[in-house]
Amino acid sequence: MSDNQESTDTEDTTTASRSATLPLRPPCERLSCHKSSVCSRSYFVVVMVFFHVYIINVIGLLFYVHYSSGQEDGTRSRDAPSSGQQRPEARRPPSKAEFLRDVSLTRIEGIRVGHVQKVSLVPDKVHEMRTLSLKPLLFEIPGFLSEDECRVVMQLAQLKGLMESQLMVQDGQEELAKELNLSPDEIFNLLDINQDGQLQLHEILTHSRVRDGIWLTPENLREIYAGLKADKDGNGLLSLEEFRLLSNDAFQRFLLQRGVKRSQLVRNSRHTWLYQGKGAHQVLQDIKARVTRLTRLPSSLVELSEPLQVVRYEEGGHYHAHHDSGPVYPETACTHTRLAANTSTPFETSCRYITVLFYLNSVEGGGETAFPVADNRTYDEVSLIQNDVDLLDTRRNCDKSNLRVKPAKGTAVFWYNYLSDGRGWVGEQDEYALHGGCVVTHGTKWVANKWINIDPDYQRQARYQQLVSQQSEDEDDEGVTLNPDTQSSDVHQDL
Ligand code: OGA
Ligand code: CA
Ligand code: FE2
């Protein structure tokens, strides 16, 4: 009680001021017209009661959240589609919790750069997997493919025939611009990324790459300005007045007239696709099974991914830095699950969760795979293209990349193009996964890409898998399941 008494003195002023602002306090007023311990005590009791009620409420709330989250998921997904992994006897669509529990995506831990883990991918051989970077999460596995396998893949690709990876000029964008019917002022505004009323070189460069796949350098652009007398005041910037004097396709017409070389494209290579399903060459099926083991993802996800892409770069070939897959917004659709999407959207990306890149030969000179911003402290898109140094340019600036992987026959590298959402599914795009193929200075370069497509919207992925499994059930009795059948915990061991 002495504690109470002590606190009375200090709390008294508070009580008084509160009674002043809260006139409806009759008991207190009656008892404490002057300083009264009865009032202080009752005040203390009231405070304690409130305090206990508050604590009980918090505990109650915690219990509620804990016990209701499972049920809530169940009710929320009542109208959700089945994920294909459900047992035939239970026709109820799985809840979000169930779906994630069964198909939670394994993400291999990088630990630290240089960390080596032993992986068992084929009988009688242990591979070593080295962490090359954490941002993006990137690994290298020497000897992933045997010499014979590399040879077979290159031969199969040649047999099938390779096509130009990029056509000279993409018309689609032109049509889109016409359809939108934008005024020069509106176009200027779109290009002026930093909204300073001037077009800097890099603002034009970025646009040209996206629009027609022509990779301009700052020098090219200065040449074009001179040819078109576009930059009247010669300050290297285009003002709105200067921009208005140019026709919509002035740059493109100028370039086409002068002739665009293959080396001036975003990508200078040839490629083809090799299907890896039933009936495919055994080597292709073996590679698919090994990729499943390596990535520890459900085999159905690998099964339903894009075919193997085989790429050939001649001497002088390159691929400027890019993302294999774009960012996902709520309205973005994935190419592979479009079948299962019930809305149409102008935003679409390939949703390549993982890239596995195989080097099919050792290149005599150049041809490294560059990761310009791997393990950078920050990612700043705008500073990638300064006016004179363009980190995305793999013909000029590979030496400035944070990380370069030298092609060695049979080596595989793989990385995650997306982060985790923290709940076992695909999260946001990993911007650090930016990469490109440096110019080949001597010889030819052969690589293959195995992309693993996963929709960041797990319900859409589930719906898609269900659709496919129904189709294949119609064809034969072997349904596609989402259950990981290759997840043995002893595949990866630390050294
Ligand atoms: C690709 C790619 C890199 C390389 O084909 O998407 O990024 O080193 N290739 O060829
Ligand atoms: Ca500007
Ligand atoms: Fe790529």
Short mmCIF file of C-alpha atoms and ligand atoms in Angstrom, two decimals:
data_model
loop_
_atom_site.label_atom_id
_atom_site.label_comp_id
_atom_site.label_asym_id
_atom_site.label_seq_id
_atom_site.Cartn_x
_atom_site.Cartn_y
_atom_site.Cartn_z
CA MET A 1 0.00 0.00 0.00
CA SER A 2 2.88 2.32 0.57
CA ASP A 3 3.67 2.07 -3.11
CA ASN A 4 0.18 3.24 -3.81
CA GLN A 5 0.56 6.10 -1.51
CA GLU A 6 3.78 7.19 -3.11
CA SER A 7 2.32 7.11 -6.55
CA THR A 8 -0.65 9.14 -5.33
CA ASP A 9 1.37 12.30 -5.07
CA THR A 10 2.74 12.10 -8.50
CA GLU A 11 -0.51 11.13 -10.13
CA ASP A 12 -2.55 13.70 -8.37
CA THR A 13 -1.93 16.53 -10.78
CA THR A 14 -2.93 14.30 -13.64
CA THR A 15 -6.17 13.44 -11.93
CA ALA A 16 -6.89 17.09 -11.35
CA SER A 17 -6.24 18.12 -14.89
CA ARG A 18 -8.33 15.23 -16.17
CA SER A 19 -11.24 16.20 -13.97
CA ALA A 20 -10.95 19.64 -15.43
CA THR A 21 -11.32 18.39 -18.97
CA LEU A 22 -13.81 15.64 -18.12
CA PRO A 23 -16.66 17.21 -16.17
CA LEU A 24 -18.58 13.94 -15.79
CA ARG A 25 -16.69 12.48 -12.90
CA PRO A 26 -19.07 12.79 -9.98
CA PRO A 27 -17.60 10.23 -7.55
CA CYS A 28 -14.20 11.72 -7.85
CA GLU A 29 -15.42 15.23 -7.57
CA ARG A 30 -17.43 14.41 -4.57
CA LEU A 31 -14.56 12.71 -2.80
CA SER A 32 -11.67 14.81 -3.96
CA CYS A 33 -12.55 18.44 -3.95
CA HIS A 34 -9.22 18.70 -2.28
CA LYS A 35 -6.35 16.25 -2.36
CA SER A 36 -7.76 12.79 -1.51
CA SER A 37 -6.13 9.38 -1.33
CA VAL A 38 -9.54 7.74 -1.94
CA CYS A 39 -9.73 9.35 -5.36
CA SER A 40 -6.14 8.39 -6.21
CA ARG A 41 -6.80 4.84 -5.15
CA SER A 42 -9.94 4.54 -7.20
CA TYR A 43 -8.10 6.06 -10.12
CA PHE A 44 -5.38 3.45 -9.69
CA VAL A 45 -7.98 0.66 -9.59
CA VAL A 46 -9.61 1.94 -12.75
CA VAL A 47 -6.25 2.09 -14.50
CA MET A 48 -5.39 -1.43 -13.39
CA VAL A 49 -8.76 -2.76 -14.55
CA PHE A 50 -8.25 -1.16 -17.93
CA PHE A 51 -4.74 -2.51 -18.09
CA HIS A 52 -5.92 -6.08 -17.39
CA VAL A 53 -8.79 -5.85 -19.84
CA TYR A 54 -6.31 -4.60 -22.42
CA ILE A 55 -3.89 -7.48 -21.81
CA ILE A 56 -6.71 -10.03 -21.93
CA ASN A 57 -7.91 -8.50 -25.19
CA VAL A 58 -4.46 -8.73 -26.75
CA ILE A 59 -4.08 -12.36 -25.69
CA GLY A 60 -7.56 -13.13 -26.99
CA LEU A 61 -6.76 -11.47 -30.30
CA LEU A 62 -3.55 -13.45 -30.67
CA PHE A 63 -5.45 -16.72 -30.07
CA TYR A 64 -8.09 -15.66 -32.57
CA VAL A 65 -5.55 -14.88 -35.26
CA HIS A 66 -3.69 -18.11 -34.60
CA TYR A 67 -6.69 -20.41 -34.77
CA SER A 68 -8.64 -18.64 -37.45
CA SER A 69 -5.93 -18.26 -40.10
CA GLY A 70 -6.24 -21.87 -41.25
CA GLN A 71 -10.01 -21.70 -41.44
CA GLU A 72 -9.90 -18.36 -43.17
CA ASP A 73 -7.65 -19.76 -45.87
CA GLY A 74 -10.05 -22.64 -46.25
CA THR A 75 -13.03 -20.39 -46.76
CA ARG A 76 -11.20 -17.97 -48.97
CA SER A 77 -10.18 -20.71 -51.35
CA ARG A 78 -13.49 -22.49 -51.44
CA ASP A 79 -14.02 -21.19 -54.93
CA ALA A 80 -10.37 -21.65 -55.83
CA PRO A 81 -9.47 -24.15 -58.48
CA SER A 82 -7.93 -27.48 -57.65
CA SER A 83 -4.21 -27.64 -58.02
CA GLY A 84 -3.99 -31.00 -59.71
CA GLN A 85 -2.15 -32.54 -56.79
CA GLN A 86 -5.34 -33.40 -55.02
CA ARG A 87 -6.13 -37.05 -54.51
CA PRO A 88 -8.83 -38.40 -56.80
CA GLU A 89 -11.12 -39.32 -53.89
CA ALA A 90 -11.09 -35.75 -52.55
CA ARG A 91 -12.59 -33.42 -55.13
CA ARG A 92 -12.37 -30.39 -52.82
CA PRO A 93 -10.01 -27.71 -54.10
CA PRO A 94 -6.98 -27.35 -51.83
CA SER A 95 -6.74 -24.29 -49.65
CA LYS A 96 -3.90 -21.84 -50.01
CA ALA A 97 -2.27 -23.36 -46.95
CA GLU A 98 -2.55 -26.88 -48.34
CA PHE A 99 -1.32 -25.84 -51.75
CA LEU A 100 1.72 -24.13 -50.33
CA ARG A 101 2.41 -26.97 -47.92
CA ASP A 102 2.52 -29.49 -50.73
CA VAL A 103 4.33 -27.45 -53.33
CA SER A 104 6.43 -25.04 -51.32
CA LEU A 105 9.32 -24.18 -53.61
CA THR A 106 12.74 -25.12 -52.36
CA ARG A 107 15.26 -22.33 -52.69
CA ILE A 108 18.83 -23.42 -52.49
CA GLU A 109 20.87 -21.53 -49.95
CA GLY A 110 23.87 -19.63 -51.20
CA ILE A 111 25.44 -19.23 -47.71
CA ARG A 112 28.17 -16.89 -48.99
CA VAL A 113 30.07 -16.18 -52.19
CA GLY A 114 32.59 -18.97 -52.78
CA HIS A 115 30.68 -21.50 -50.69
CA VAL A 116 30.83 -24.96 -52.23
CA GLN A 117 28.20 -27.64 -51.71
CA LYS A 118 28.31 -31.19 -52.98
CA VAL A 119 25.33 -32.28 -54.99
CA SER A 120 24.34 -35.70 -56.15
CA LEU A 121 22.73 -35.36 -59.54
CA VAL A 122 23.72 -38.56 -61.37
CA PRO A 123 24.70 -42.01 -60.12
CA ASP A 124 28.42 -42.51 -59.42
CA LYS A 125 29.34 -38.85 -59.49
CA VAL A 126 29.26 -35.98 -57.03
CA HIS A 127 29.14 -32.47 -58.45
CA GLU A 128 30.36 -29.37 -56.72
CA MET A 129 28.14 -26.33 -56.76
CA ARG A 130 29.78 -23.01 -56.01
CA THR A 131 27.92 -19.86 -54.98
CA LEU A 132 28.90 -17.03 -57.32
CA SER A 133 26.68 -14.32 -55.91
CA LEU A 134 23.83 -13.83 -53.48
CA LYS A 135 22.15 -11.02 -55.42
CA PRO A 136 21.06 -12.67 -57.62
CA LEU A 137 21.31 -16.10 -55.99
CA LEU A 138 23.69 -17.61 -58.55
CA PHE A 139 25.55 -20.93 -58.68
CA GLU A 140 28.08 -22.62 -60.93
CA ILE A 141 28.33 -26.40 -61.41
CA PRO A 142 31.30 -27.57 -63.49
CA GLY A 143 30.84 -30.81 -65.44
CA PHE A 144 27.06 -30.67 -65.23
CA LEU A 145 26.91 -31.99 -68.81
CA SER A 146 29.31 -34.54 -70.23
CA GLU A 147 31.24 -33.83 -73.42
CA ASP A 148 29.00 -36.26 -75.28
CA GLU A 149 25.87 -34.56 -74.04
CA CYS A 150 27.18 -31.17 -75.18
CA ARG A 151 27.96 -32.60 -78.60
CA VAL A 152 24.51 -34.23 -78.94
CA VAL A 153 22.69 -31.01 -77.98
CA MET A 154 24.66 -28.96 -80.52
CA GLN A 155 24.07 -31.57 -83.22
CA LEU A 156 20.35 -31.79 -82.52
CA ALA A 157 20.11 -27.99 -82.70
CA GLN A 158 21.93 -27.93 -86.02
CA LEU A 159 19.71 -30.69 -87.34
CA LYS A 160 16.66 -28.70 -86.41
CA GLY A 161 18.12 -25.46 -87.78
CA LEU A 162 18.77 -22.21 -85.94
CA MET A 163 17.02 -18.94 -86.68
CA GLU A 164 18.06 -15.35 -86.12
CA SER A 165 17.37 -14.47 -82.49
CA GLN A 166 16.39 -10.94 -83.42
CA LEU A 167 14.92 -9.62 -86.61
CA MET A 168 16.27 -6.33 -87.84
CA VAL A 169 13.39 -4.03 -86.98
CA GLN A 170 10.34 -4.74 -84.91
CA ASP A 171 7.21 -3.32 -86.50
CA GLY A 172 4.79 -3.99 -83.67
CA GLN A 173 5.85 -0.98 -81.64
CA GLU A 174 5.35 1.37 -84.58
CA GLU A 175 1.79 0.19 -85.01
CA LEU A 176 1.13 0.56 -81.32
CA ALA A 177 2.38 4.16 -81.39
CA LYS A 178 0.14 4.92 -84.36
CA GLU A 179 -2.82 3.31 -82.68
CA LEU A 180 -2.28 5.34 -79.53
CA ASN A 181 -2.04 8.47 -81.68
CA LEU A 182 0.24 10.35 -79.30
CA SER A 183 1.20 13.95 -79.97
CA PRO A 184 4.91 14.92 -80.09
CA ASP A 185 4.44 16.67 -76.73
CA GLU A 186 3.04 13.51 -75.19
CA ILE A 187 5.85 11.38 -76.57
CA PHE A 188 8.39 13.90 -75.27
CA ASN A 189 6.83 13.70 -71.84
CA LEU A 190 7.01 9.90 -71.83
CA LEU A 191 10.67 9.92 -72.85
CA ASP A 192 11.68 12.57 -70.34
CA ILE A 193 12.18 10.14 -67.47
CA ASN A 194 13.55 12.69 -65.00
CA GLN A 195 11.00 15.28 -66.13
CA ASP A 196 13.50 18.09 -66.52
CA GLY A 197 12.11 19.27 -69.86
CA GLN A 198 15.17 18.03 -71.80
CA LEU A 199 15.95 14.67 -73.37
CA GLN A 200 19.33 13.42 -72.19
CA LEU A 201 21.22 10.88 -74.33
CA HIS A 202 20.37 7.99 -72.04
CA GLU A 203 16.67 8.78 -72.16
CA ILE A 204 16.72 8.38 -75.94
CA LEU A 205 19.00 5.31 -75.83
CA THR A 206 16.70 3.37 -73.51
CA HIS A 207 13.73 4.16 -75.67
CA SER A 208 15.35 3.08 -78.91
CA ARG A 209 16.29 -0.32 -77.42
CA VAL A 210 12.81 -1.01 -76.25
CA ARG A 211 11.15 0.34 -79.37
CA ASP A 212 13.01 -1.26 -82.23
CA GLY A 213 15.73 -3.36 -80.69
CA ILE A 214 18.47 -1.15 -82.10
CA TRP A 215 21.27 -0.66 -79.61
CA LEU A 216 22.50 2.88 -80.03
CA THR A 217 25.65 4.11 -78.39
CA PRO A 218 26.04 7.73 -77.30
CA GLU A 219 28.31 8.25 -80.34
CA ASN A 220 25.68 6.84 -82.72
CA LEU A 221 23.17 9.22 -81.27
CA ARG A 222 25.44 12.24 -81.64
CA GLU A 223 25.96 11.21 -85.27
CA ILE A 224 22.20 11.04 -85.79
CA TYR A 225 21.73 14.46 -84.18
CA ALA A 226 24.36 15.86 -86.55
CA GLY A 227 22.83 14.11 -89.59
CA LEU A 228 19.34 15.37 -88.79
CA LYS A 229 20.52 18.74 -87.44
CA ALA A 230 18.35 17.90 -84.47
CA ASP A 231 20.36 19.47 -81.65
CA LYS A 232 20.33 23.04 -82.90
CA ASP A 233 21.98 24.60 -79.86
CA GLY A 234 24.54 21.77 -79.73
CA ASN A 235 24.21 21.16 -75.98
CA GLY A 236 23.77 17.38 -76.40
CA LEU A 237 20.20 17.56 -75.14
CA LEU A 238 16.92 17.74 -77.01
CA SER A 239 14.48 20.38 -75.88
CA LEU A 240 10.78 20.12 -76.62
CA GLU A 241 11.16 22.71 -79.40
CA GLU A 242 13.98 20.70 -80.99
CA PHE A 243 12.00 17.49 -80.58
CA ARG A 244 8.89 18.95 -82.22
CA LEU A 245 10.84 19.61 -85.42
CA LEU A 246 11.59 15.89 -85.82
CA SER A 247 9.10 13.48 -87.37
CA ASN A 248 7.96 10.51 -85.31
CA ASP A 249 10.23 7.97 -87.03
CA ALA A 250 13.05 10.34 -87.99
CA PHE A 251 15.73 8.41 -86.05
CA GLN A 252 14.65 5.05 -87.37
CA ARG A 253 14.48 6.27 -90.98
CA PHE A 254 17.92 7.79 -90.65
CA LEU A 255 19.34 4.53 -89.30
CA LEU A 256 17.68 2.34 -91.89
CA GLN A 257 18.91 4.59 -94.68
CA ARG A 258 22.45 4.35 -93.36
CA GLY A 259 22.03 0.60 -92.74
CA VAL A 260 21.85 -1.19 -89.40
CA LYS A 261 24.50 -3.82 -88.75
CA ARG A 262 23.78 -6.96 -86.76
CA SER A 263 26.27 -5.79 -84.17
CA GLN A 264 23.99 -2.81 -83.55
CA LEU A 265 21.11 -4.96 -82.35
CA VAL A 266 20.26 -5.86 -78.77
CA ARG A 267 21.09 -9.44 -79.58
CA ASN A 268 23.25 -10.97 -82.27
CA SER A 269 22.88 -14.73 -82.23
CA ARG A 270 20.87 -17.63 -83.67
CA HIS A 271 18.80 -20.07 -81.69
CA THR A 272 16.38 -22.97 -81.77
CA TRP A 273 14.16 -24.87 -79.35
CA LEU A 274 14.46 -28.55 -78.42
CA TYR A 275 11.47 -30.29 -76.83
CA GLN A 276 12.31 -32.50 -73.90
CA GLY A 277 9.09 -34.44 -73.38
CA LYS A 278 8.26 -38.06 -73.99
CA GLY A 279 9.83 -39.34 -77.16
CA ALA A 280 12.61 -36.72 -77.15
CA HIS A 281 16.25 -37.77 -77.43
CA GLN A 282 17.38 -39.52 -74.24
CA VAL A 283 20.06 -36.89 -73.63
CA LEU A 284 17.40 -34.16 -73.58
CA GLN A 285 15.26 -36.11 -71.13
CA ASP A 286 18.28 -36.83 -68.93
CA ILE A 287 19.13 -33.12 -68.81
CA LYS A 288 15.59 -32.31 -67.79
CA ALA A 289 15.69 -34.87 -64.95
CA ARG A 290 19.06 -33.51 -63.79
CA VAL A 291 17.75 -29.95 -63.77
CA THR A 292 14.85 -31.13 -61.60
CA ARG A 293 17.29 -32.68 -59.15
CA LEU A 294 19.53 -29.64 -59.19
CA THR A 295 16.79 -27.11 -58.55
CA ARG A 296 14.83 -29.39 -56.19
CA LEU A 297 11.59 -28.12 -57.66
CA PRO A 298 8.51 -30.28 -58.24
CA SER A 299 9.11 -32.25 -61.42
CA SER A 300 5.77 -31.13 -62.84
CA LEU A 301 6.99 -27.53 -62.86
CA VAL A 302 10.08 -28.48 -64.84
CA GLU A 303 7.97 -30.76 -67.02
CA LEU A 304 5.62 -27.90 -67.96
CA SER A 305 8.35 -25.34 -68.63
CA GLU A 306 9.66 -24.03 -71.94
CA PRO A 307 11.68 -26.37 -74.14
CA LEU A 308 15.47 -26.16 -74.11
CA GLN A 309 16.73 -23.15 -76.03
CA VAL A 310 20.03 -23.67 -77.83
CA VAL A 311 21.91 -20.51 -78.82
CA ARG A 312 24.87 -20.06 -81.14
CA TYR A 313 26.96 -16.89 -81.30
CA GLU A 314 29.36 -16.40 -84.17
CA GLU A 315 32.51 -14.38 -83.74
CA GLY A 316 31.29 -10.83 -83.01
CA GLY A 317 28.06 -12.14 -81.50
CA HIS A 318 26.72 -10.72 -78.23
CA TYR A 319 23.61 -10.26 -76.13
CA HIS A 320 23.36 -6.95 -74.27
CA ALA A 321 22.36 -7.06 -70.60
CA HIS A 322 18.73 -7.90 -69.96
CA HIS A 323 16.35 -9.67 -67.60
CA ASP A 324 15.16 -13.09 -68.70
CA SER A 325 11.79 -12.32 -67.17
CA GLY A 326 10.04 -9.09 -66.29
CA PRO A 327 8.52 -7.63 -63.15
CA VAL A 328 5.09 -8.83 -62.13
CA TYR A 329 2.28 -6.47 -61.21
CA PRO A 330 -1.21 -7.62 -60.23
CA GLU A 331 -2.34 -7.19 -63.81
CA THR A 332 0.65 -9.01 -65.35
CA ALA A 333 -0.06 -12.36 -66.97
CA CYS A 334 2.46 -15.14 -67.53
CA THR A 335 2.86 -16.46 -71.04
CA HIS A 336 2.79 -20.10 -69.95
CA THR A 337 -0.38 -19.90 -67.84
CA ARG A 338 -2.34 -17.62 -70.18
CA LEU A 339 -4.59 -20.57 -70.92
CA ALA A 340 -5.72 -20.58 -67.31
CA ALA A 341 -6.05 -16.82 -66.90
CA ASN A 342 -9.63 -15.64 -67.14
CA THR A 343 -8.78 -12.10 -68.05
CA SER A 344 -6.82 -10.63 -70.90
CA THR A 345 -4.16 -8.03 -70.20
CA PRO A 346 -1.69 -6.08 -72.30
CA PHE A 347 1.04 -6.90 -69.75
CA GLU A 348 2.64 -10.25 -70.20
CA THR A 349 5.96 -11.74 -69.19
CA SER A 350 7.54 -15.17 -69.41
CA CYS A 351 7.67 -15.78 -65.63
CA ARG A 352 11.00 -17.57 -65.73
CA TYR A 353 11.63 -18.23 -62.07
CA ILE A 354 14.98 -19.89 -62.70
CA THR A 355 17.47 -19.75 -65.57
CA VAL A 356 19.80 -22.69 -66.00
CA LEU A 357 22.45 -21.76 -68.56
CA PHE A 358 24.69 -24.50 -69.99
CA TYR A 359 27.94 -23.85 -71.77
CA LEU A 360 28.14 -26.36 -74.60
CA ASN A 361 31.67 -25.39 -75.62
CA SER A 362 34.64 -23.49 -74.29
CA VAL A 363 34.98 -20.22 -76.16
CA GLU A 364 38.38 -19.23 -77.52
CA GLY A 365 37.96 -15.53 -76.79
CA GLY A 366 35.31 -13.45 -75.04
CA GLY A 367 31.72 -14.68 -74.70
CA GLU A 368 31.59 -14.50 -70.90
CA THR A 369 28.25 -14.15 -69.22
CA ALA A 370 28.29 -10.81 -67.41
CA PHE A 371 26.24 -9.80 -64.39
CA PRO A 372 26.79 -6.02 -64.26
CA VAL A 373 25.24 -5.41 -60.83
CA ALA A 374 25.65 -8.77 -59.05
CA ASP A 375 25.97 -8.24 -55.30
CA ASN A 376 25.89 -4.47 -55.73
CA ARG A 377 24.95 -2.71 -52.56
CA THR A 378 22.06 -0.97 -54.33
CA TYR A 379 20.26 -1.21 -57.64
CA ASP A 380 19.73 2.05 -59.45
CA GLU A 381 18.29 1.60 -62.90
CA VAL A 382 18.96 5.14 -64.01
CA SER A 383 22.67 5.10 -63.20
CA LEU A 384 23.17 1.95 -65.30
CA ILE A 385 23.26 4.15 -68.37
CA GLN A 386 25.35 7.21 -67.74
CA ASN A 387 25.87 9.43 -70.73
CA ASP A 388 29.19 7.88 -71.60
CA VAL A 389 29.35 4.52 -69.82
CA ASP A 390 26.55 2.11 -70.47
CA LEU A 391 26.88 -0.87 -68.13
CA LEU A 392 24.30 -2.75 -70.16
CA ASP A 393 26.51 -2.68 -73.24
CA THR A 394 28.23 -6.07 -73.40
CA ARG A 395 30.22 -5.17 -76.50
CA ARG A 396 32.03 -2.40 -74.67
CA ASN A 397 31.68 -2.60 -70.93
CA CYS A 398 31.84 -6.23 -69.81
CA ASP A 399 35.07 -5.36 -68.01
CA LYS A 400 33.04 -3.05 -65.76
CA SER A 401 30.58 -5.78 -64.77
CA ASN A 402 30.66 -6.91 -61.16
CA LEU A 403 30.79 -10.57 -62.20
CA ARG A 404 31.73 -12.49 -65.34
CA VAL A 405 31.46 -16.24 -65.91
CA LYS A 406 33.84 -17.72 -68.43
CA PRO A 407 32.23 -20.34 -70.65
CA ALA A 408 33.64 -23.83 -70.04
CA LYS A 409 32.26 -26.85 -71.86
CA GLY A 410 29.77 -28.77 -69.69
CA THR A 411 29.52 -26.14 -66.93
CA ALA A 412 26.06 -25.02 -65.88
CA VAL A 413 25.22 -21.82 -64.06
CA PHE A 414 21.83 -21.16 -62.63
CA TRP A 415 20.14 -18.28 -60.89
CA TYR A 416 16.80 -17.12 -59.58
CA ASN A 417 15.17 -14.31 -61.52
CA TYR A 418 12.67 -13.75 -58.70
CA LEU A 419 12.95 -13.48 -54.95
CA SER A 420 10.92 -15.64 -52.61
CA ASP A 421 7.64 -14.25 -51.30
CA GLY A 422 8.68 -15.56 -47.89
CA ARG A 423 5.92 -18.17 -47.91
CA GLY A 424 7.41 -20.73 -50.25
CA TRP A 425 6.30 -19.19 -53.49
CA VAL A 426 7.59 -16.79 -56.14
CA GLY A 427 8.01 -13.19 -55.00
CA GLU A 428 9.18 -10.03 -56.71
CA GLN A 429 11.57 -9.83 -59.62
CA ASP A 430 15.23 -9.81 -58.59
CA GLU A 431 16.59 -6.76 -60.37
CA TYR A 432 20.14 -7.85 -59.67
CA ALA A 433 19.62 -10.83 -62.04
CA LEU A 434 20.49 -8.51 -64.93
CA HIS A 435 22.96 -10.30 -67.26
CA GLY A 436 24.20 -10.50 -70.82
CA GLY A 437 26.55 -12.31 -73.16
CA CYS A 438 29.82 -10.47 -73.82
CA VAL A 439 31.01 -10.15 -77.38
CA VAL A 440 32.71 -13.28 -78.75
CA THR A 441 36.14 -12.17 -79.87
CA HIS A 442 37.45 -15.54 -81.13
CA GLY A 443 35.59 -18.62 -82.28
CA THR A 444 31.98 -19.61 -81.77
CA LYS A 445 29.96 -19.82 -78.59
CA TRP A 446 27.24 -22.38 -77.92
CA VAL A 447 24.96 -22.22 -74.89
CA ALA A 448 21.60 -23.65 -73.92
CA ASN A 449 18.97 -22.15 -71.63
CA LYS A 450 16.57 -24.12 -69.50
CA TRP A 451 14.00 -21.79 -68.04
CA ILE A 452 11.67 -22.92 -65.30
CA ASN A 453 8.38 -21.11 -65.58
CA ILE A 454 6.33 -20.52 -62.46
CA ASP A 455 3.42 -18.13 -62.14
CA PRO A 456 3.85 -15.82 -59.13
CA ASP A 457 0.06 -16.12 -58.78
CA TYR A 458 0.00 -19.61 -57.30
CA GLN A 459 -3.70 -20.06 -57.97
CA ARG A 460 -3.22 -19.36 -61.65
CA GLN A 461 -0.33 -21.84 -61.73
CA ALA A 462 -2.56 -24.38 -59.98
CA ARG A 463 -5.43 -23.79 -62.39
CA TYR A 464 -3.06 -24.15 -65.32
CA GLN A 465 -1.64 -27.42 -63.99
CA GLN A 466 -5.10 -28.74 -63.42
CA LEU A 467 -6.06 -27.90 -67.00
CA VAL A 468 -3.00 -29.64 -68.34
CA SER A 469 -3.46 -32.66 -66.11
CA GLN A 470 -7.07 -32.99 -67.26
CA GLN A 471 -5.93 -32.86 -70.85
CA SER A 472 -3.28 -35.48 -70.33
CA GLU A 473 -5.72 -37.63 -68.34
CA ASP A 474 -7.90 -37.56 -71.41
CA GLU A 475 -4.99 -38.71 -73.51
CA ASP A 476 -3.78 -41.41 -71.17
CA ASP A 477 -4.09 -42.34 -67.55
CA GLU A 478 -0.91 -40.69 -66.38
CA GLY A 479 -1.93 -37.44 -64.74
CA VAL A 480 0.49 -34.62 -64.10
CA THR A 481 0.96 -34.07 -60.41
CA LEU A 482 2.37 -31.21 -58.45
CA ASN A 483 3.94 -33.44 -55.86
CA PRO A 484 7.67 -33.10 -55.75
CA ASP A 485 8.98 -36.55 -56.45
CA THR A 486 12.63 -35.69 -56.42
CA GLN A 487 12.98 -33.94 -53.11
CA SER A 488 15.41 -36.12 -51.28
CA SER A 489 17.01 -34.28 -48.45
CA ASP A 490 20.43 -35.81 -49.08
CA VAL A 491 20.90 -34.29 -52.53
CA HIS A 492 22.70 -31.26 -51.16
CA GLN A 493 25.44 -31.57 -48.60
CA ASP A 494 27.71 -28.85 -47.41
CA LEU A 495 31.42 -29.31 -47.83
C1 OGA B 1 20.28 -15.61 -72.79
C2 OGA B 1 21.54 -15.14 -72.16
C3 OGA B 1 23.90 -15.30 -71.85
C4 OGA B 1 25.08 -15.86 -72.54
O1 OGA B 1 20.38 -16.38 -73.74
O2 OGA B 1 19.20 -15.21 -72.33
O3 OGA B 1 21.45 -14.31 -71.31
O4 OGA B 1 26.18 -15.87 -71.95
N1 OGA B 1 22.70 -15.66 -72.52
O5 OGA B 1 24.94 -16.27 -73.70
CA CA B 2 15.33 14.60 -69.24
FE FE2 B 3 19.44 -14.13 -70.58
#
